[in-house]
Structures are given as C-alpha cells and as structure tokens.
Amino acid sequence: MSENIDTTADGCDSEGFPLVTAPQPDPVAAREEFLKIYPDKTRKKRAKQLLVNSDPAKPAEIGANSRTIPGIMTQRGCTYAGCRGVVIGPMHDVLHITHGPVGCSFYSWQTRRNLARPTPGQTNYLQYSMTTDMMEDEIIFGGEKKLAAAIREAYRIFKPKAIAVYATCPVGLIGDDIHTVCRLAKEELGINVFGFSCEGYKGVSQSAGHHIANNGVFKHMVGLNDTPDEGEFRINVFGEYNIGGDAWEIDSLLKKCGIHVTATLSGDISYEQVTKCHTADLNVVQCHRSINYMAEMMETKYGIPWIKVNFIGGSSSAKSLRKIAKYFDSKKLTDRVEEVIAQEMAALRPVQDEIKARCKGKTAALFVGGSRAHHYQDLFKDIGMTTVAAGYEFAHRDDYEGRDVLPSIKIDADSRNIEQLNVEADPTRFRARKTPEQDAALAAGGFTYRDYEGMVREMKKGALIIDDISHHELEKLIEIYKPDVIASGIKEKFIIEKMGIPCKQLHSYDYGGPYAAFTGAANFYKEIDRMVNTKVWKLVSPPWKRDPQTPARLVYQPKAARADIEEAPKTWKAPGKTAESLKAEG
Ligand code: CFM
C-alpha cells in the first residue's frame, strides 16, 4: 500500500520526525528552570505534571487529572462547561436550559463554534441561550418552582422533542432536586425531559462534565429508537463536535467512500439520530477523552465495538479510512477508500509540498484540551514542523500514556465523585458485530480495537510534556524555546502574541476552519504558513517592555530578585485616575 504523505524522505531524522533548523535548548535544564520558581510543595506536584519524553516507547507516568493548585493560572474550565458546553450542547433540536444565574448560560453560549445546519423540517435551538436566571430569592428559598415554570414556558413556546436541564454550582449548594422536577415535567408534558448534575465544582476540570454527559445521554436518549438507518457500512463518529465545520468535512469524506454515518456525537446532531445510534455497526472515536465512556458502555450493552481514529491531518485521515475499511472487510469498500484517498491526496499534495518548503524545520508547541494537543501534531508534521512541547489541559493518564495504563490509574476522591454506570448486555438488543473467527482474522492482520496509544508515544524523544500548563510555565517556554507557533486557547492567546509568537487558537479556531479531513488539512497548512512566515509578531512591543513597572509584570519571584518591581504598585496609576481619586475610592 502506498504511503501518501512522505515524512521520511526529506529533512527528517531516523525516526521520521522533521529536522529542526534552530538550535534547541536542553529540555532537562528547561524543565528545571520552569519549576524552580515554585514553593516546595507546588514544585513537587508540578514536577509530576511536567516531564521530558525520554523514552517515547515507554511513556513515563504523568500526574494528570488532578486538582490545579490554587494560585496557578490554569487554562481549565468547569464541569458544567464540559457537560452542557461540550458534549450535549451541540445537539441542535434538544432544548438546553441552564438552571442557574444568567452568566453561566450566557458564557456557555455559542463561543465554541459547534456549528449546526439542520435539514429542512429539523429545528435548531443553538442560537438561543436559555436559563432560569436564578436570583437571590431562588438561592434562599429554592429554585425548583422556577425551573418547573421555565420548562413549561419553553415547552409552550417551542414544543421541543426533548429538554435537557443543567445544574450550575448554586443549584448543588442549595440542593434543588432537578431530577425530580425533570421527571414530573416529562410526565406532565409527554416529552423527554432529563437533568444533569454537572455543577461546576463537581470535578477538577471539564473532564468530569464529559463523563456526566455521557452517562445522561446513554441513560436518557440512546436506545429509544430501534429502527436502523438504511445504508451500508453504518458507523457513528464519536468525539467530533463540528467546530468550524469539521464534522461536515468528515461526513462528506465518509460519504464519498460509501460509509454511512448514523450519528456524530455530538456535532450537528439531532435528537432522533442520538436515539438510534445503537443500531450502527462500529463506533469510531476521534476525541477519546470526552466520549470513551459512551463507546465502552455501548459496546457492553449493544455489542458495538469501537476503534480510535484521527481525521486531523492528511496521513492520519488516510490511515483512519483504511482502518474502517479493514473492519468491514469488504473489497468494494477497500477499493473505494483507496480511490478516494488517491483523489484527495492528489489535490492536497501540491499544497502540502509548496507549504512544507516554507515551513520545514520550524517548531510548534500545543496546549489544548484533552485531544487536540495530540491530533494537531500530525498537521504540523505534514508540513515539516516539529512539536517541541505539548500538553493537555484536563486529559487523564491514558490520553498521555495509552490505554494500557488504565488498570493502574488510581481512583481518587475527585473521580469517585462522578457516577460510574453499571452497564450490562441488553437481553434482547445485544448483537456481537463480528464472530470470534472474524475477530481472530482481524487480529491476525494487525487490527486492534479500543486502541488509543496516547500522545507521548507519538512525540519526539526529548520533547516536553506539560499537563495543565500554568501561565508562568508558558512564558518560560516562550523565553527558552521560542517556538515558531503556539496552538492553545483564548485565555493565553494574547500573552503569547505580546511575546512575539503567533498563536493559533485551537478551541474555536478563531474564525477559521474547518481543519478536519483532507480539505481541512489544506486550510490548516495555509493558515500556519501565513502565521509562521510573517514578520508582524517580531515587530510587536509588549507594554511591559516599554514600561517595566506595568503591574502585568508582577510575577512571583524569590524575594531577592523582586527588589526592582516591589515599587510598582505604589507608582502605578490606573489610566485617568489621580492618587487622590484612588484614595477616595479606597
Ligand atoms: Fe475533545 Fe473537543 Fe478536545 Fe474537549 Fe474542549 Fe473543544 Fe478542546 Mo476546547 S471535546 S477534549 S472539552 S476535542 S471545547 S471540541 S477544543 S478543550 S481539545
């Protein structure tokens, strides 16, 4: 089989990683430099989360999915964000009601760019931000009545097929029983109404919200409609949320190959599609972190196996298509997949070659969520760039080290807080998709199920792996490594740019995308080419260089080194304010 993206021929080392042009720092010394500022206890904890990839074949144990130390500026979000915002939020005809103060709803509304384009006749509620708008009264006397009224009102106006209710922090604190309210509303209205106890504080990050969302979708939606879609080679695409239109790219690629997608969870998906997704014959998992729970539960209950795929990057997309074809073991599908890969690569290769000539030898660092920091490394590699440092915000050890470490992951109090559903095979609907003989033949051909090997194995020896990176570490990384581009989120984007490095926002893509599949890969190459080959970032002069007294420079430093900035708060004045007016304001 021909390899479509040639990363080993020009400018690569013996392991196939692109050669880096600029001299690179010693990662062990860099790590020491990152850590030395911290007080002892903090340093001890951060040391477990900040590793040098000394042996990619045997990933070292990383401290992941643990609480962020107070005082550290983290990129993380909350449990509510992971549940309402990430996993269920993109379902376009489920009406989502946030039970809480108005801010939680407003700030979880649409900024993630999970796009939807419902077919005629379907509804799209994504442009609405619905909340019970809890006020002091409800916090003191309880918010259940207001929630029941909100559900009735929403039903009267919109007549949705399903309403999902999300609990925010105060709801958990005052003890509103949202599940009873939902059950009564379901009986009264005759539609599906269900709630999620996804209070922001429930877990150490949004990761807990993913798990809570998976449980709720599995309990309340999956399996309600047993009518399978027509179409051959039926699969579900899991962990793809259609940011900037990615799911549409993947859909149309699969369609060209003759593969039918029953449901994408949850990018641009309807309620109906979720209810029948248990009728498909294979689950392919893109974002392992957010949806591995669902893949596992569906395999246990309905017998649908799952495999890991990655449609980010040209070579990764080709590999994923071939893996799906191998599973279905059909000559027709295999031939079609090869034809499509050949066509897509014929269009992508000239773009890739042209851009690679300008980008090769450059470096990138990625700090994103729970899967992109890994997947997007393939796109950089496609154009001859090397990832010198990467890390997730909230992923678990298996996303770094591979699923074989799962049995050794310690369950701590924070993880125990999240319900683990007890799932069994469905007495009538469990159907093994392959016979033991077929599975044995697949295994003999090198095919593996449930096969996420994690980020570390695919990174270069000596690269830095940093979990839940802090702002201090990010600044140090820029100072020491000077990567050509950093892919991360909105919270640190402007710090990075002010330090003279272009930043590709990989959560909502700024206003770009799609980046998935072959067409998306071309979009990404072009954008990175523009970013790393412009001089504009080198011309930026950040405020703290013009005025070293700027309070933004007030980082923690050992006392002796702090003398020069100690004076800053006394001399700095807010713009337009005098010392007198500040005094008057107290
Ligand atoms: Fe999965 Fe995501 Fe991600 Fe994620 Fe996210 Fe996202 Fe992300 Mo932002 S589900 S883990 S919680 S791929 S919203 S679409 S970009 S942090 S890397």
Coordinates of C-alpha atoms and ligand atoms in Angstrom, one line a residue:
M1 CA 0.0 0.0 0.0
S2 CA 1.5 3.3 -0.9
E3 CA 2.2 5.8 1.9
N4 CA 0.6 9.1 1.0
I5 CA 2.4 11.6 3.0
D6 CA 6.1 11.3 2.8
T7 CA 7.6 12.5 6.0
T8 CA 10.7 10.3 6.0
A9 CA 12.3 11.4 2.7
D10 CA 13.5 15.0 3.0
G11 CA 14.7 16.7 6.1
C12 CA 13.7 14.0 8.7
D13 CA 15.6 12.2 11.4
S14 CA 15.9 8.4 11.6
E15 CA 12.5 8.2 13.5
G16 CA 10.7 10.2 10.8
F17 CA 10.5 13.4 12.7
P18 CA 11.2 16.6 10.8
L19 CA 14.6 18.1 11.5
V20 CA 14.6 21.4 13.4
T21 CA 16.5 24.3 11.9
A22 CA 17.2 26.4 15.1
P23 CA 19.4 25.0 17.8
Q24 CA 17.2 23.6 20.6
P25 CA 17.6 24.0 24.4
D26 CA 18.4 21.2 26.7
P27 CA 14.9 20.0 27.9
V28 CA 16.1 18.8 31.3
A29 CA 17.6 22.2 32.1
A30 CA 14.5 23.9 30.7
R31 CA 12.3 21.8 33.0
E32 CA 14.4 22.8 36.0
E33 CA 14.1 26.4 35.0
F34 CA 10.2 26.1 34.8
L35 CA 10.0 24.5 38.2
K36 CA 12.5 26.5 40.3
I37 CA 10.2 29.4 41.0
Y38 CA 7.6 27.4 42.8
P39 CA 7.5 26.9 46.6
D40 CA 8.5 23.3 47.6
K41 CA 5.0 21.7 47.8
T42 CA 3.9 23.2 44.5
R43 CA 7.2 22.3 42.8
K44 CA 6.8 18.7 43.9
K45 CA 3.3 18.5 42.4
R46 CA 4.2 20.3 39.2
A47 CA 7.3 18.1 38.7
K48 CA 4.9 15.1 38.3
Q49 CA 3.0 17.0 35.6
L50 CA 6.0 18.3 33.7
L51 CA 8.1 15.6 32.0
V52 CA 10.8 15.2 29.4
N53 CA 9.8 12.5 26.9
S54 CA 13.0 10.5 27.5
D55 CA 11.7 7.2 26.0
P56 CA 8.6 7.5 23.8
A57 CA 8.2 3.7 23.6
K58 CA 7.8 3.6 27.4
P59 CA 5.9 6.7 28.5
A60 CA 6.7 7.8 32.0
E61 CA 3.9 8.1 34.5
I62 CA 2.4 11.7 34.4
G63 CA 0.4 13.4 37.1
A64 CA -2.8 14.1 35.2
N65 CA -6.5 14.8 36.1
S66 CA -5.5 16.2 39.5
R67 CA -6.6 19.4 41.2
T68 CA -5.0 22.6 40.0
I69 CA -3.0 24.3 42.8
P70 CA -4.7 27.5 43.9
G71 CA -2.7 30.5 42.7
I72 CA -1.7 28.8 39.5
M73 CA -3.3 30.4 36.4
T74 CA -4.8 27.4 34.6
Q75 CA -6.4 27.0 31.2
R76 CA -9.1 24.7 32.5
G77 CA -12.9 25.2 32.5
C78 CA -15.5 23.7 34.8
T79 CA -17.7 20.6 34.9
Y80 CA -20.7 22.4 33.7
A81 CA -18.7 23.6 30.7
G82 CA -17.7 20.0 29.9
C83 CA -21.3 18.7 30.1
R84 CA -23.5 21.5 28.7
G85 CA -21.0 23.2 26.6
V86 CA -19.0 20.3 25.1
V87 CA -20.9 17.0 24.9
I88 CA -24.6 17.8 24.8
G89 CA -24.7 21.4 23.9
P90 CA -24.2 20.8 20.1
M91 CA -27.4 18.7 19.8
H92 CA -29.4 21.2 17.9
D93 CA -33.0 20.2 18.5
V94 CA -32.7 19.4 22.2
L95 CA -33.7 22.5 24.1
H96 CA -31.0 23.2 26.7
I97 CA -31.9 25.0 29.9
T98 CA -29.2 26.1 32.3
H99 CA -30.6 26.2 35.8
G100 CA -28.5 28.9 37.5
P101 CA -27.6 32.6 37.4
V102 CA -27.6 34.1 34.0
G103 CA -23.8 34.3 33.5
C104 CA -23.3 30.5 33.3
S105 CA -25.8 30.3 30.4
F106 CA -24.5 33.4 28.6
Y107 CA -20.8 32.4 28.8
S108 CA -21.5 28.9 27.5
W109 CA -23.5 30.1 24.5
Q110 CA -22.0 29.7 21.0
T111 CA -18.4 30.8 21.7
R112 CA -17.2 27.2 20.9
R113 CA -18.4 27.4 17.3
N114 CA -20.0 24.0 17.3
L115 CA -21.9 24.7 14.1
A116 CA -25.3 23.2 13.1
R117 CA -27.1 23.2 9.7
P118 CA -30.3 21.2 10.4
T119 CA -32.0 19.6 7.4
P120 CA -35.4 21.1 6.4
G121 CA -38.0 20.2 9.0
Q122 CA -35.5 20.0 11.8
T123 CA -35.2 22.6 14.5
N124 CA -32.1 24.5 15.7
Y125 CA -32.2 25.9 19.2
L126 CA -28.4 26.6 19.3
Q127 CA -28.9 30.3 18.7
Y128 CA -30.9 30.5 21.9
S129 CA -29.3 30.9 25.4
M130 CA -31.9 29.6 27.9
T131 CA -31.6 29.9 31.6
T132 CA -33.8 30.1 34.7
D133 CA -31.8 33.2 35.7
M134 CA -31.7 32.4 39.4
M135 CA -31.7 35.4 41.6
E136 CA -31.3 35.9 45.4
D137 CA -34.9 34.7 46.1
E138 CA -34.3 31.3 44.5
I139 CA -30.9 30.9 46.2
I140 CA -32.6 31.5 49.6
F141 CA -36.0 29.8 49.0
G142 CA -35.0 27.2 46.4
G143 CA -35.2 27.3 42.6
E144 CA -37.3 24.2 41.8
K145 CA -40.5 26.1 41.1
K146 CA -38.7 28.5 38.8
L147 CA -37.2 25.6 37.0
A148 CA -40.6 23.8 36.6
A149 CA -42.1 27.1 35.3
A150 CA -39.1 27.6 32.8
I151 CA -39.6 24.0 31.4
R152 CA -43.3 24.6 30.9
E153 CA -42.7 28.0 29.3
A154 CA -40.1 26.6 27.0
Y155 CA -42.4 23.8 26.0
R156 CA -45.3 26.1 25.4
I157 CA -43.2 28.3 23.1
F158 CA -41.0 25.8 21.3
K159 CA -42.6 22.4 21.6
P160 CA -39.3 20.6 21.5
K161 CA -38.9 16.8 21.4
A162 CA -36.5 16.9 24.4
I163 CA -35.4 19.3 27.1
A164 CA -32.1 19.0 28.9
V165 CA -31.6 20.8 32.2
Y166 CA -28.1 21.6 33.6
A167 CA -27.3 22.3 37.2
T168 CA -24.8 25.0 38.0
C169 CA -22.8 25.5 41.2
P170 CA -25.5 27.2 43.4
V171 CA -28.1 24.5 42.5
G172 CA -25.9 21.9 44.0
L173 CA -25.2 24.1 47.0
I174 CA -28.8 24.7 47.9
G175 CA -29.9 21.2 46.9
D176 CA -32.5 21.7 44.3
D177 CA -33.7 18.3 43.1
I178 CA -33.6 18.9 39.3
H179 CA -34.1 15.2 38.5
T180 CA -37.5 15.1 40.2
V181 CA -38.5 18.3 38.5
C182 CA -37.5 16.8 35.2
R183 CA -39.3 13.5 35.8
L184 CA -42.5 15.3 36.8
A185 CA -42.2 17.6 33.7
K186 CA -41.7 14.5 31.5
E187 CA -44.9 13.0 32.8
E188 CA -46.8 16.3 32.5
L189 CA -45.7 17.3 29.0
G190 CA -45.2 13.9 27.4
I191 CA -41.8 14.7 26.0
N192 CA -38.3 13.6 27.1
V193 CA -37.0 15.8 29.9
F194 CA -33.8 15.0 31.8
G195 CA -31.3 16.7 34.0
F196 CA -27.6 16.7 34.6
S197 CA -26.0 17.2 38.0
C198 CA -23.0 18.9 36.4
E199 CA -22.3 21.6 38.9
G200 CA -19.1 23.4 38.0
Y201 CA -17.3 22.3 41.2
K202 CA -18.1 18.6 40.7
G203 CA -14.7 17.7 39.3
V204 CA -11.2 19.1 38.8
S205 CA -12.0 20.3 35.3
Q206 CA -14.5 20.0 32.4
S207 CA -13.5 16.3 32.1
A208 CA -15.9 15.4 34.9
G209 CA -18.6 17.1 32.9
H210 CA -17.9 14.9 29.9
H211 CA -18.4 11.8 32.0
I212 CA -21.7 13.1 33.5
A213 CA -22.9 14.0 30.0
N214 CA -22.0 10.6 28.6
N215 CA -24.0 8.9 31.4
G216 CA -27.0 11.1 30.9
V217 CA -27.1 10.7 27.1
F218 CA -26.7 7.0 27.5
K219 CA -29.5 6.7 30.1
H220 CA -32.0 9.1 28.6
M221 CA -31.5 9.0 24.8
V222 CA -29.5 6.2 23.4
G223 CA -31.7 3.1 22.5
L224 CA -35.0 4.8 22.3
N225 CA -35.5 4.1 18.6
D226 CA -34.5 0.7 17.3
T227 CA -35.1 1.4 13.6
P228 CA -31.7 1.4 11.8
D229 CA -30.9 3.8 9.1
E230 CA -30.7 2.4 5.6
G231 CA -27.2 2.3 4.2
E232 CA -24.2 0.1 4.1
F233 CA -21.3 0.2 6.5
R234 CA -23.1 2.1 9.3
I235 CA -20.9 3.8 11.8
N236 CA -21.1 6.5 14.5
V237 CA -18.4 9.2 14.7
F238 CA -17.8 9.8 18.4
G239 CA -16.0 12.8 19.9
E240 CA -16.4 15.1 17.0
Y241 CA -18.2 18.3 17.7
N242 CA -18.2 20.1 14.4
I243 CA -16.1 23.0 15.5
G244 CA -15.8 25.3 12.5
G245 CA -17.5 22.7 10.3
D246 CA -15.1 19.8 10.9
A247 CA -17.8 17.2 11.2
W248 CA -19.2 18.2 7.8
E249 CA -15.8 17.6 6.2
I250 CA -15.6 14.1 7.8
D251 CA -19.2 13.3 6.8
S252 CA -18.6 14.2 3.2
L253 CA -15.4 12.2 3.1
L254 CA -17.1 9.2 4.6
K255 CA -20.0 9.6 2.2
K256 CA -17.6 9.6 -0.8
C257 CA -16.3 6.3 0.4
G258 CA -19.8 4.9 0.8
I259 CA -19.7 4.8 4.6
H260 CA -23.0 5.8 6.3
V261 CA -22.8 7.9 9.5
T262 CA -25.8 7.1 11.7
A263 CA -24.8 9.7 14.3
T264 CA -22.0 12.1 15.1
L265 CA -21.8 12.7 18.8
S266 CA -22.4 15.4 19.1
G267 CA -21.5 17.7 16.1
D268 CA -24.6 18.9 14.2
I269 CA -26.7 16.1 15.5
S270 CA -30.5 15.8 16.0
Y271 CA -32.2 14.1 18.9
E272 CA -33.5 11.4 16.6
Q273 CA -30.0 10.5 15.5
V274 CA -28.9 10.0 19.1
T275 CA -31.8 7.8 19.9
K276 CA -30.9 5.3 17.2
C277 CA -27.1 5.4 17.3
H278 CA -27.1 1.9 19.0
T279 CA -28.1 0.4 15.6
A280 CA -24.8 1.2 13.9
D281 CA -22.1 -1.5 13.5
L282 CA -19.0 0.4 14.5
N283 CA -18.1 3.4 16.7
V284 CA -15.1 5.4 15.6
V285 CA -13.7 7.6 18.3
Q286 CA -12.0 10.9 17.4
C287 CA -11.8 12.7 20.8
H288 CA -11.1 9.8 23.2
R289 CA -11.1 12.0 26.3
S290 CA -14.6 13.3 26.0
I291 CA -16.5 10.2 24.9
N292 CA -14.6 7.0 25.7
Y293 CA -17.3 6.3 28.4
M294 CA -20.1 6.2 25.8
A295 CA -18.0 3.9 23.4
E296 CA -17.4 1.5 26.3
M297 CA -21.0 1.5 27.5
M298 CA -22.4 0.9 24.0
E299 CA -20.1 -2.0 23.5
T300 CA -21.1 -3.6 26.7
K301 CA -24.8 -3.0 26.2
Y302 CA -25.3 -3.4 22.5
G303 CA -22.1 -5.1 21.2
I304 CA -20.9 -2.3 19.0
P305 CA -17.1 -2.3 19.0
W306 CA -15.0 0.8 18.9
I307 CA -11.7 1.9 17.3
K308 CA -9.7 5.1 17.6
V309 CA -9.4 7.3 14.6
N310 CA -8.0 10.7 13.8
F311 CA -9.2 12.8 10.9
I312 CA -6.9 15.6 11.7
G313 CA -4.0 15.6 9.1
G314 CA -3.8 14.1 5.6
S315 CA -1.9 10.9 6.5
S316 CA -4.0 10.4 9.7
S317 CA -7.2 10.7 7.7
A318 CA -6.0 8.2 5.2
K319 CA -5.0 5.8 8.0
S320 CA -8.4 6.1 9.7
L321 CA -10.3 5.4 6.5
R322 CA -8.2 2.3 5.9
K323 CA -8.8 1.1 9.4
I324 CA -12.6 1.4 9.0
A325 CA -12.4 -0.4 5.6
K326 CA -10.3 -3.2 7.3
Y327 CA -13.0 -3.6 9.9
F328 CA -15.8 -4.1 7.4
D329 CA -13.6 -6.4 5.4
S330 CA -15.3 -5.6 2.1
K331 CA -13.4 -5.4 -1.2
K332 CA -15.8 -2.9 -2.5
L333 CA -15.3 -0.6 0.4
T334 CA -11.5 -1.1 0.4
D335 CA -11.2 -0.2 -3.3
R336 CA -13.4 2.8 -2.9
V337 CA -11.5 4.0 0.1
E338 CA -8.2 3.7 -1.8
E339 CA -9.7 5.6 -4.8
V340 CA -10.9 8.4 -2.5
I341 CA -7.5 8.7 -0.7
A342 CA -5.8 8.9 -4.1
Q343 CA -8.1 11.6 -5.3
E344 CA -7.9 13.6 -2.1
M345 CA -4.1 13.3 -1.9
A346 CA -3.7 14.4 -5.5
A347 CA -5.4 17.7 -4.5
L348 CA -3.7 18.0 -1.1
R349 CA -0.1 17.1 -2.0
P350 CA 0.8 20.1 -4.2
V351 CA -0.5 22.5 -1.4
Q352 CA 1.4 20.5 1.2
D353 CA 4.6 20.4 -0.8
E354 CA 4.5 24.1 -1.5
I355 CA 3.9 25.0 2.1
K356 CA 6.3 22.4 3.5
A357 CA 9.1 24.1 1.6
R358 CA 8.5 27.3 3.5
C359 CA 7.7 25.7 6.9
K360 CA 10.0 22.8 7.3
G361 CA 12.4 23.0 10.2
K362 CA 10.1 25.2 12.2
T363 CA 8.7 24.3 15.7
A364 CA 5.4 24.3 17.4
A365 CA 4.0 23.9 20.9
L366 CA 0.4 22.8 21.6
F367 CA -1.5 23.2 24.8
V368 CA -5.2 22.3 24.3
G369 CA -8.0 20.4 26.0
G370 CA -7.9 16.7 26.0
S371 CA -7.2 15.5 22.5
R372 CA -6.2 18.3 20.1
A373 CA -2.8 18.8 21.6
H374 CA -2.1 15.3 20.3
H375 CA -4.1 15.2 17.0
Y376 CA -2.9 18.5 15.6
Q377 CA 0.8 17.5 15.9
D378 CA 0.1 15.4 12.7
L379 CA -0.8 18.5 10.7
F380 CA 2.4 20.2 11.8
K381 CA 4.4 17.1 10.9
D382 CA 2.7 17.0 7.5
I383 CA 4.4 20.4 6.7
G384 CA 7.8 19.5 8.2
M385 CA 7.3 21.2 11.6
T386 CA 8.2 19.6 14.9
T387 CA 6.3 19.7 18.1
V388 CA 8.8 20.6 20.8
A389 CA 6.3 20.7 23.7
A390 CA 2.7 19.7 24.2
G391 CA 0.2 19.1 26.9
Y392 CA -3.5 18.7 27.7
E393 CA -5.5 20.9 30.0
F394 CA -7.5 18.1 31.6
A395 CA -6.8 14.8 30.0
H396 CA -6.1 11.7 32.0
R397 CA -3.1 9.4 32.1
D398 CA -4.4 7.2 29.3
D399 CA -4.6 10.1 26.9
Y400 CA -0.9 10.6 27.5
E401 CA 0.5 7.1 28.1
G402 CA -2.1 5.0 26.3
R403 CA -5.0 2.8 27.4
D404 CA -2.8 0.1 28.7
V405 CA -2.2 2.1 31.9
L406 CA -6.0 2.2 32.7
P407 CA -5.8 -0.6 35.3
S408 CA -3.1 1.2 37.2
I409 CA -4.8 4.6 37.4
K410 CA -5.6 5.4 41.0
I411 CA -9.2 6.4 41.7
D412 CA -9.1 9.4 43.9
A413 CA -11.9 11.2 45.8
D414 CA -12.5 13.6 42.9
S415 CA -13.0 10.8 40.3
R416 CA -15.2 8.8 42.8
N417 CA -17.5 11.8 42.9
I418 CA -18.6 11.0 39.3
E419 CA -21.1 8.2 38.9
Q420 CA -19.9 5.1 37.2
L421 CA -22.9 3.4 35.5
N422 CA -23.3 -0.2 36.0
V423 CA -24.0 -1.4 32.4
E424 CA -24.9 -4.9 31.3
A425 CA -25.6 -6.6 27.9
D426 CA -29.1 -5.8 26.8
P427 CA -31.1 -9.1 26.9
T428 CA -32.7 -8.6 23.5
R429 CA -30.7 -6.0 21.7
F430 CA -27.1 -7.0 22.3
R431 CA -25.6 -8.2 19.0
A432 CA -22.0 -9.1 18.5
R433 CA -20.9 -7.4 15.3
K434 CA -18.2 -10.0 14.4
T435 CA -17.9 -13.7 15.0
P436 CA -14.9 -14.9 17.1
E437 CA -13.4 -16.2 13.9
Q438 CA -13.8 -12.9 12.2
D439 CA -12.2 -11.1 15.2
A440 CA -9.3 -13.6 15.2
A441 CA -8.7 -13.0 11.5
L442 CA -8.7 -9.2 12.1
A443 CA -6.3 -9.5 15.0
A444 CA -4.0 -11.7 12.9
G445 CA -3.9 -8.9 10.3
G446 CA -2.8 -6.4 13.0
F447 CA -6.2 -4.9 13.6
T448 CA -6.9 -3.7 17.1
Y449 CA -10.0 -2.5 18.9
R450 CA -10.1 0.2 21.7
D451 CA -6.6 1.1 20.6
Y452 CA -5.7 4.6 21.9
E453 CA -1.9 4.7 22.4
G454 CA -1.8 8.2 23.7
M455 CA 0.1 11.3 22.9
V456 CA 3.6 10.6 24.3
R457 CA 4.4 7.6 22.1
E458 CA 3.9 9.7 19.0
M459 CA 6.1 12.6 20.2
K460 CA 9.8 13.1 19.6
K461 CA 12.3 12.0 22.1
G462 CA 13.3 14.9 24.3
A463 CA 10.0 16.8 23.8
L464 CA 8.4 18.4 26.9
I465 CA 5.1 17.0 28.1
I466 CA 3.3 19.5 30.3
D467 CA -0.1 18.8 31.9
D468 CA -2.4 21.7 32.9
I469 CA 0.3 24.2 31.9
S470 CA 0.5 27.4 34.0
H471 CA 1.0 30.9 32.6
H472 CA 4.4 31.1 34.3
E473 CA 5.5 27.9 32.5
L474 CA 4.1 29.1 29.2
E475 CA 6.1 32.3 29.5
K476 CA 9.2 30.4 30.4
L477 CA 8.6 28.1 27.4
I478 CA 8.5 31.0 25.1
E479 CA 11.6 32.6 26.5
I480 CA 13.6 29.4 26.4
Y481 CA 12.3 27.6 23.3
K482 CA 11.0 30.5 21.1
P483 CA 8.7 28.1 19.2
D484 CA 7.5 29.4 15.8
V485 CA 3.9 29.0 16.7
I486 CA 1.8 28.0 19.7
A487 CA -1.6 26.4 19.4
S488 CA -3.7 27.0 22.5
G489 CA -6.8 28.8 23.8
I490 CA -8.2 32.2 24.2
K491 CA -7.0 32.7 27.8
E492 CA -3.3 32.7 26.9
K493 CA -3.6 33.8 23.2
F494 CA -2.8 37.4 23.8
I495 CA 0.0 36.9 26.2
I496 CA 1.7 34.6 23.6
E497 CA 1.2 37.2 20.9
K498 CA 2.5 40.0 23.0
M499 CA 5.6 37.9 23.5
G500 CA 6.1 37.9 19.7
I501 CA 4.8 34.4 18.9
P502 CA 1.8 33.7 16.7
C503 CA -1.0 31.8 18.4
K504 CA -3.4 29.5 16.7
Q505 CA -6.5 29.2 18.8
L506 CA -7.4 25.6 18.6
H507 CA -10.7 25.6 20.5
S508 CA -12.9 27.7 18.3
Y509 CA -10.2 28.1 15.6
D510 CA -10.5 31.9 16.0
Y511 CA -12.8 32.4 12.9
G512 CA -11.1 29.7 10.7
G513 CA -11.6 26.1 9.9
P514 CA -12.7 23.5 9.0
Y515 CA -9.4 21.7 9.7
A516 CA -10.5 18.1 9.6
A517 CA -10.0 15.6 6.7
F518 CA -8.1 16.5 3.6
T519 CA -9.8 19.8 2.7
G520 CA -9.4 20.9 6.3
A521 CA -5.7 19.9 6.3
A522 CA -5.1 22.3 3.3
N523 CA -6.9 25.1 5.2
F524 CA -4.6 24.5 8.3
Y525 CA -1.4 24.3 6.3
K526 CA -2.2 27.6 4.6
E527 CA -3.0 29.3 7.9
I528 CA 0.1 28.1 9.7
D529 CA 2.2 29.1 6.6
R530 CA 0.8 32.7 6.9
M531 CA 1.4 32.8 10.7
V532 CA 4.9 31.5 10.9
N533 CA 6.2 33.3 7.8
T534 CA 5.0 36.8 8.7
K535 CA 7.3 39.2 10.4
V536 CA 4.5 41.0 12.2
W537 CA 4.9 39.3 15.5
K538 CA 8.5 40.2 15.8
L539 CA 7.5 43.9 15.5
V540 CA 5.2 43.8 18.5
S541 CA 6.4 45.6 21.5
P542 CA 4.5 44.4 24.6
P543 CA 3.6 47.0 27.3
W544 CA 5.9 45.6 29.9
K545 CA 8.9 46.2 27.6
R546 CA 8.0 49.9 27.2
D547 CA 7.2 50.3 30.9
P548 CA 8.8 47.7 33.2
Q549 CA 6.6 49.0 36.1
T550 CA 3.5 47.7 34.4
P551 CA 1.6 45.6 37.0
A552 CA 1.3 42.7 34.5
R553 CA 4.9 42.1 35.2
L554 CA 4.3 41.4 38.9
V555 CA 5.0 37.7 38.8
Y556 CA 6.1 35.8 41.9
Q557 CA 9.9 35.8 42.2
P558 CA 12.2 34.9 45.1
K559 CA 12.4 37.9 47.3
A560 CA 15.9 38.9 46.4
A561 CA 15.0 39.2 42.7
R562 CA 11.9 41.2 43.4
A563 CA 13.5 44.5 44.5
D564 CA 13.1 46.1 41.1
I565 CA 9.4 45.6 40.9
E566 CA 8.5 45.9 44.5
E567 CA 7.8 49.6 43.9
A568 CA 5.3 49.1 41.1
P569 CA 2.0 49.2 43.0
K570 CA 2.9 52.4 44.6
T571 CA 3.8 54.3 41.5
W572 CA 1.3 52.8 39.0
K573 CA -1.9 54.7 38.5
A574 CA -5.0 53.5 36.7
P575 CA -5.4 55.5 33.5
G576 CA -7.3 58.7 34.0
K577 CA -7.1 58.5 37.8
T578 CA -5.1 60.6 40.3
A579 CA -3.6 59.5 43.5
E580 CA -6.4 61.4 45.3
S581 CA -9.3 59.9 43.4
L582 CA -7.9 56.4 44.0
K583 CA -7.6 57.2 47.7
A584 CA -11.2 58.4 47.7
E585 CA -12.3 55.1 46.1
G586 CA -10.4 53.3 48.9
Ligands
CFM1 FE1 -12.4 16.7 23.0 FE2 -13.1 18.8 21.9 FE3 -10.8 18.4 23.0 FE4 -12.9 18.5 24.6 FE5 -12.8 21.2 24.8 FE6 -13.1 21.5 22.2 FE7 -10.7 21.1 23.2 MO1 -12.0 23.3 23.7 S1 -14.3 17.7 23.4 S2 -11.1 17.3 24.7 S3 -13.6 19.8 26.3 S4 -11.5 17.6 21.2 S5 -14.1 22.5 23.8 S6 -14.1 20.3 20.7 S7 -11.3 22.4 21.7 S8 -10.9 22.0 25.2 S9 -9.1 19.6 22.8

